[in-house]
Short mmCIF file of C-alpha atoms in Angstrom, two decimals:
data_model
loop_
_atom_site.label_atom_id
_atom_site.label_comp_id
_atom_site.label_asym_id
_atom_site.label_seq_id
_atom_site.Cartn_x
_atom_site.Cartn_y
_atom_site.Cartn_z
CA MET A 184 163.28 153.13 135.24
CA THR A 185 162.62 150.26 132.99
CA TRP A 186 165.05 147.26 133.13
CA GLU A 187 166.64 147.98 129.92
CA GLU A 188 167.32 151.56 131.16
CA THR A 189 168.33 150.12 134.68
CA ILE A 190 171.13 148.17 132.96
CA LEU A 191 172.16 151.08 130.89
CA HIS A 192 172.49 152.93 133.82
CA ILE A 193 174.40 150.62 136.01
CA ARG A 194 177.07 150.00 133.08
CA GLN A 195 178.07 153.63 133.77
CA VAL A 196 178.45 153.64 137.41
CA PRO A 197 181.77 152.22 138.89
CA GLU A 198 180.25 150.61 141.98
CA PHE A 199 178.10 148.31 139.91
CA ASN A 200 181.36 147.10 137.68
CA SER A 201 181.48 143.61 139.34
CA LEU A 202 177.62 143.23 139.38
CA VAL A 203 177.68 143.71 135.60
CA ARG A 204 180.58 141.35 134.86
CA ASP A 205 179.45 138.91 137.28
CA ALA A 206 175.64 138.95 136.19
CA TYR A 207 176.97 138.87 132.43
CA LEU A 208 175.24 141.90 131.57
CA GLY A 209 178.00 143.86 129.65
CA ALA A 210 177.79 145.69 126.66
CA ASN A 211 180.00 143.29 124.69
CA LEU A 212 177.23 140.22 124.06
CA ILE A 213 179.58 137.94 122.70
CA ASP A 214 181.84 137.99 125.84
CA ASN A 215 179.02 137.57 128.03
CA VAL A 216 178.22 134.41 126.36
CA GLU A 217 181.53 132.91 125.89
CA ARG A 218 182.35 133.90 129.73
CA TYR A 219 179.00 132.07 131.05
CA GLN A 220 179.87 128.93 129.08
CA THR A 221 183.25 128.47 130.30
CA SER A 222 181.85 129.55 133.76
CA HIS A 223 182.00 126.76 136.96
CA GLU A 224 178.23 127.33 137.05
CA PHE A 225 177.33 126.27 133.49
CA LYS A 226 179.58 123.24 133.62
CA ALA A 227 177.82 122.33 136.73
CA LEU A 228 174.36 122.79 135.15
CA LEU A 229 175.47 120.68 132.16
CA LYS A 230 176.57 117.84 134.32
CA LEU A 231 173.56 117.89 136.36
CA ILE A 232 171.28 118.05 133.07
CA GLN A 233 173.08 115.15 131.59
CA TYR A 234 172.70 112.94 134.63
CA HIS A 235 168.84 113.61 134.93
CA GLN A 236 168.36 113.86 131.06
CA LYS A 237 167.18 110.52 129.85
CA THR A 238 169.57 109.29 126.91
CA GLY A 239 168.93 109.38 123.10
CA ASN A 240 166.64 112.36 123.05
CA GLU A 241 166.80 115.07 120.65
CA LYS A 242 167.58 117.50 123.35
CA ILE A 243 165.19 120.40 122.46
CA LEU A 244 165.58 122.92 125.27
CA VAL A 245 162.79 125.87 125.90
CA GLU A 246 164.19 128.79 128.13
CA ILE A 247 162.06 131.07 129.77
CA GLY A 248 163.03 134.08 130.42
CA ALA A 249 165.92 134.16 128.17
CA GLY A 250 167.07 137.92 128.82
CA ASN A 251 170.01 138.43 126.80
CA GLY A 252 170.67 135.19 125.70
CA ILE A 253 173.81 133.91 127.51
CA ALA A 254 172.37 130.47 128.50
CA SER A 255 170.29 129.96 125.22
CA LEU A 256 173.14 130.12 123.32
CA ALA A 257 175.48 128.54 125.65
CA PHE A 258 173.22 125.56 125.32
CA PHE A 259 173.04 126.01 121.26
CA ASN A 260 177.02 126.07 121.08
CA HIS A 261 176.79 122.64 123.37
CA GLY A 262 174.49 120.75 120.79
CA TYR A 263 171.17 121.76 121.89
CA THR A 264 168.10 122.71 119.71
CA VAL A 265 167.00 125.88 121.68
CA VAL A 266 163.68 127.82 122.03
CA ALA A 267 164.49 131.31 123.60
CA VAL A 268 161.05 132.75 125.36
CA GLU A 269 161.54 136.18 126.34
CA PRO A 270 158.92 139.31 126.65
CA ASP A 271 161.62 141.81 126.44
CA HIS A 272 162.09 143.42 122.96
CA SER A 273 165.28 145.44 123.65
CA ASP A 274 168.54 145.44 122.13
CA THR A 275 170.16 145.63 125.72
CA ILE A 276 168.79 142.59 127.63
CA GLY A 277 165.95 141.16 125.42
CA VAL A 278 165.12 139.43 122.04
CA GLY A 279 167.24 142.34 120.36
CA ALA A 280 170.20 141.04 122.15
CA ILE A 281 169.34 137.39 121.18
CA GLU A 282 168.98 138.08 117.51
CA LYS A 283 172.55 139.66 117.48
CA LEU A 284 174.13 136.57 118.99
CA ALA A 285 172.00 134.24 116.97
CA LYS A 286 173.33 135.82 113.85
CA HIS A 287 176.97 136.05 115.33
CA PHE A 288 176.96 132.33 116.23
CA GLN A 289 175.10 131.45 113.03
CA CYS A 290 172.09 129.22 114.69
CA GLY A 291 170.04 128.76 111.99
CA ASP A 292 166.81 126.88 112.53
CA LYS A 293 168.49 125.61 116.00
CA LEU A 294 167.89 128.39 117.99
CA LYS A 295 164.10 130.11 117.54
CA ILE A 296 163.09 133.22 119.59
CA ILE A 297 159.84 133.79 121.06
CA THR A 298 158.56 137.15 122.28
CA SER A 299 156.15 135.90 125.15
CA TYR A 300 155.46 135.93 128.90
CA ALA A 301 156.16 132.68 130.73
CA GLU A 302 152.61 132.38 131.68
CA ASN A 303 151.05 131.99 128.12
CA ILE A 304 153.61 130.61 125.72
CA PRO A 305 152.75 129.86 122.08
CA LEU A 306 153.99 126.54 121.54
CA PRO A 307 152.71 122.87 121.28
CA ALA A 308 152.22 120.53 124.55
CA ALA A 309 154.85 118.14 124.62
CA SER A 310 157.44 119.51 122.49
CA ALA A 311 160.23 119.71 124.84
CA ASP A 312 162.66 117.58 126.45
CA ILE A 313 163.86 120.32 128.91
CA VAL A 314 162.37 123.38 129.89
CA PHE A 315 164.85 125.67 131.93
CA CYS A 316 164.68 129.17 133.55
CA ARG A 317 167.68 131.40 134.97
CA GLN A 318 166.74 133.34 137.56
CA ALA A 319 163.21 133.60 135.98
CA LEU A 320 160.68 132.17 138.25
CA HIS A 321 160.91 134.36 140.87
CA HIS A 322 159.88 137.13 138.64
CA ALA A 323 156.52 135.06 137.71
CA HIS A 324 153.39 137.09 138.10
CA GLU A 325 151.58 134.22 138.56
CA LEU A 326 153.65 131.47 139.81
CA ASN A 327 151.53 128.37 139.68
CA GLN A 328 150.84 129.29 136.04
CA PHE A 329 154.28 129.63 135.14
CA VAL A 330 155.23 126.32 136.49
CA SER A 331 152.07 124.78 134.84
CA GLU A 332 152.98 126.29 131.35
CA ALA A 333 156.51 125.01 131.61
CA SER A 334 154.94 121.39 132.72
CA ARG A 335 152.65 121.76 129.51
CA LEU A 336 155.67 122.02 127.16
CA LEU A 337 157.40 119.19 128.57
CA LYS A 338 157.52 115.53 126.76
CA PRO A 339 156.71 112.66 129.31
CA GLY A 340 160.21 112.04 130.98
CA GLY A 341 161.32 115.46 130.29
CA ILE A 342 162.87 117.76 133.14
CA PHE A 343 162.07 121.48 134.40
CA ILE A 344 164.93 123.11 135.82
CA ALA A 345 164.67 126.62 137.59
CA ILE A 346 168.13 127.87 138.67
CA ARG A 347 169.44 130.64 140.88
CA GLU A 348 165.72 131.29 142.37
CA HIS A 349 165.46 133.67 145.36
CA VAL A 350 164.08 132.03 148.42
CA LEU A 351 162.52 133.44 151.45
CA SER A 352 162.14 131.50 154.77
CA ASP A 353 158.72 133.19 155.44
CA GLU A 354 156.89 135.73 153.15
CA LYS A 355 157.56 138.41 156.06
CA ASP A 356 161.09 138.55 154.76
CA LEU A 357 160.04 139.84 151.15
CA ASP A 358 160.72 143.21 152.26
CA THR A 359 163.90 142.96 153.48
CA PHE A 360 165.02 141.16 150.66
CA LEU A 361 163.72 143.87 148.29
CA GLN A 362 165.49 146.59 150.29
CA ASN A 363 168.74 144.86 150.25
CA HIS A 364 168.52 144.09 146.55
CA PRO A 365 171.29 146.54 144.57
CA LEU A 366 168.76 147.15 141.66
CA GLN A 367 165.50 147.11 143.23
CA LYS A 368 165.60 150.81 143.90
CA PHE A 369 166.04 151.51 140.03
CA TYR A 370 163.31 149.73 138.21
CA GLY A 371 161.33 147.72 141.15
CA GLY A 372 160.84 144.40 139.27
CA GLU A 373 162.40 142.17 142.04
CA HIS A 374 160.50 139.51 143.91
CA ALA A 375 161.13 136.07 145.83
CA TYR A 376 159.10 133.26 147.29
CA THR A 377 159.23 130.65 149.92
CA ASN A 378 160.81 127.23 149.39
CA GLU A 379 156.99 126.20 150.27
CA GLN A 380 155.44 128.14 147.45
CA TYR A 381 158.05 126.94 144.78
CA LEU A 382 157.29 123.38 145.59
CA HIS A 383 153.74 123.52 145.89
CA ALA A 384 153.87 125.13 142.17
CA ILE A 385 156.20 122.27 140.83
CA ARG A 386 153.55 119.58 142.21
CA LEU A 387 150.42 121.46 141.15
CA ALA A 388 151.87 121.51 137.64
CA GLY A 389 151.82 117.69 137.78
CA LEU A 390 155.66 117.23 137.91
CA ASP A 391 157.51 114.92 140.38
CA ARG A 392 160.91 113.31 141.71
CA ILE A 393 161.45 117.09 142.79
CA LYS A 394 165.25 117.67 143.83
CA ILE A 395 166.28 120.84 145.56
CA LEU A 396 170.03 122.40 145.55
CA LYS A 397 170.56 124.77 148.39
CA HIS A 398 172.64 127.86 148.16
CA PHE A 399 176.12 126.73 148.60
CA GLU A 400 175.65 123.28 147.59
CA THR A 401 176.63 123.54 144.07
CA PRO A 402 178.61 126.14 141.99
CA ILE A 403 175.13 126.77 140.11
CA ASN A 404 173.70 128.81 143.02
CA TYR A 405 176.84 130.37 144.67
CA MET A 406 178.85 131.29 141.53
CA PRO A 407 180.71 134.09 140.97
CA LEU A 408 182.23 132.67 144.14
CA ASP A 409 185.05 130.56 142.96
CA GLU A 410 188.63 129.53 143.75
CA ASN A 411 190.04 133.08 142.88
CA ILE A 412 187.84 134.96 145.42
CA PHE A 413 188.93 132.41 148.03
CA ARG A 414 192.49 132.95 147.38
CA LYS A 415 191.97 136.73 147.40
CA LYS A 416 190.43 136.52 150.77
CA LEU A 417 192.48 133.24 152.23
CA GLY A 418 195.73 133.88 150.40
CA ILE A 419 197.59 130.43 149.28
CA LEU A 420 194.98 128.30 151.71
CA GLY A 421 192.03 129.47 149.44
CA THR A 422 193.47 127.19 146.53
CA PHE A 423 192.84 124.04 148.43
CA LYS A 424 189.78 122.36 147.77
CA PHE A 425 189.19 120.98 151.57
CA ILE A 426 189.58 124.57 152.92
CA GLN A 427 187.07 125.78 150.12
CA LYS A 428 184.53 123.14 151.39
CA ILE A 429 185.24 124.42 154.77
CA ALA A 430 184.46 127.88 153.94
CA LEU A 431 181.39 126.83 151.83
CA ASN A 432 180.10 124.91 154.77
CA TYR A 433 180.59 128.06 157.14
CA LEU A 434 179.08 130.27 154.54
CA ALA A 435 175.86 127.50 154.36
CA LYS A 436 175.37 127.89 158.12
CA LYS A 437 175.53 131.55 158.49
CA GLU A 438 173.40 132.38 155.49
CA LYS A 439 170.97 129.63 156.15
CA ASN A 440 168.20 131.81 156.67
CA LYS A 441 169.28 135.10 154.34
CA PRO A 442 166.56 136.18 152.32
CA GLY A 443 166.89 135.70 149.08
CA ARG A 444 169.23 133.17 148.94
CA LEU A 445 169.86 130.88 145.88
CA TYR A 446 168.26 127.54 145.21
CA THR A 447 167.69 125.33 142.06
CA TYR A 448 164.89 123.29 141.26
CA LEU A 449 164.72 120.12 139.32
CA ALA A 450 161.73 118.21 138.72
CA TYR A 451 160.08 115.24 135.95
CA LYS A 452 157.18 115.36 133.86
CA PRO A 453 155.68 111.67 134.44
#
């Protein structure tokens, strides 16, 4: 199956209902955007970017691997000028979906769409304040080239941020990760790298002041785990912040070496 065929298929299979909803892969594109931009993940992402982003810039953001456009449109709705880079043409999970959303949200020239792979993007150097990718870096065919191209696009002082990237403790863990991934059996396009490989690519691209957020350090990584799930599992106790913190610390220790755990990386262009 292709990636589009996979998504169309799992939408029809009840056992994937939660995955489709939690991954914002539903057929209602507008609902996907509206739920994402109000999620704990996106709120934490905005806070992180605003903390690290220099003040007074134009807020030009390039999203690499934009998929169905949820993040690109969420950033547009929060005042960013966005360039969405996506190689898939489909109306389900690619450029066609982003075009529909851009029309609905009346983006005009504040959202540009480029059909391209990450390793060779037809944009001028030093044209972005932020280069962002959500669950895209681990799919890189050439990891070093992916990050190098992201670095090329950044203005001095700009930030590169890759969120929810699958991490391995060792390259030997890749088979375990692939066997356990719920969609790998359908389209065969999953992948993951070690933390050291991500860091090497970031440094090789000339980026510095690297910040790493691990699996349970931020809602950016651990969503859709939230207070509703804690309450479902723990009852009224799950509504208390200190209980949630204890639960997150427990999960962090339990899944410390889990193949495919999610990390976020942020780095600066000197």
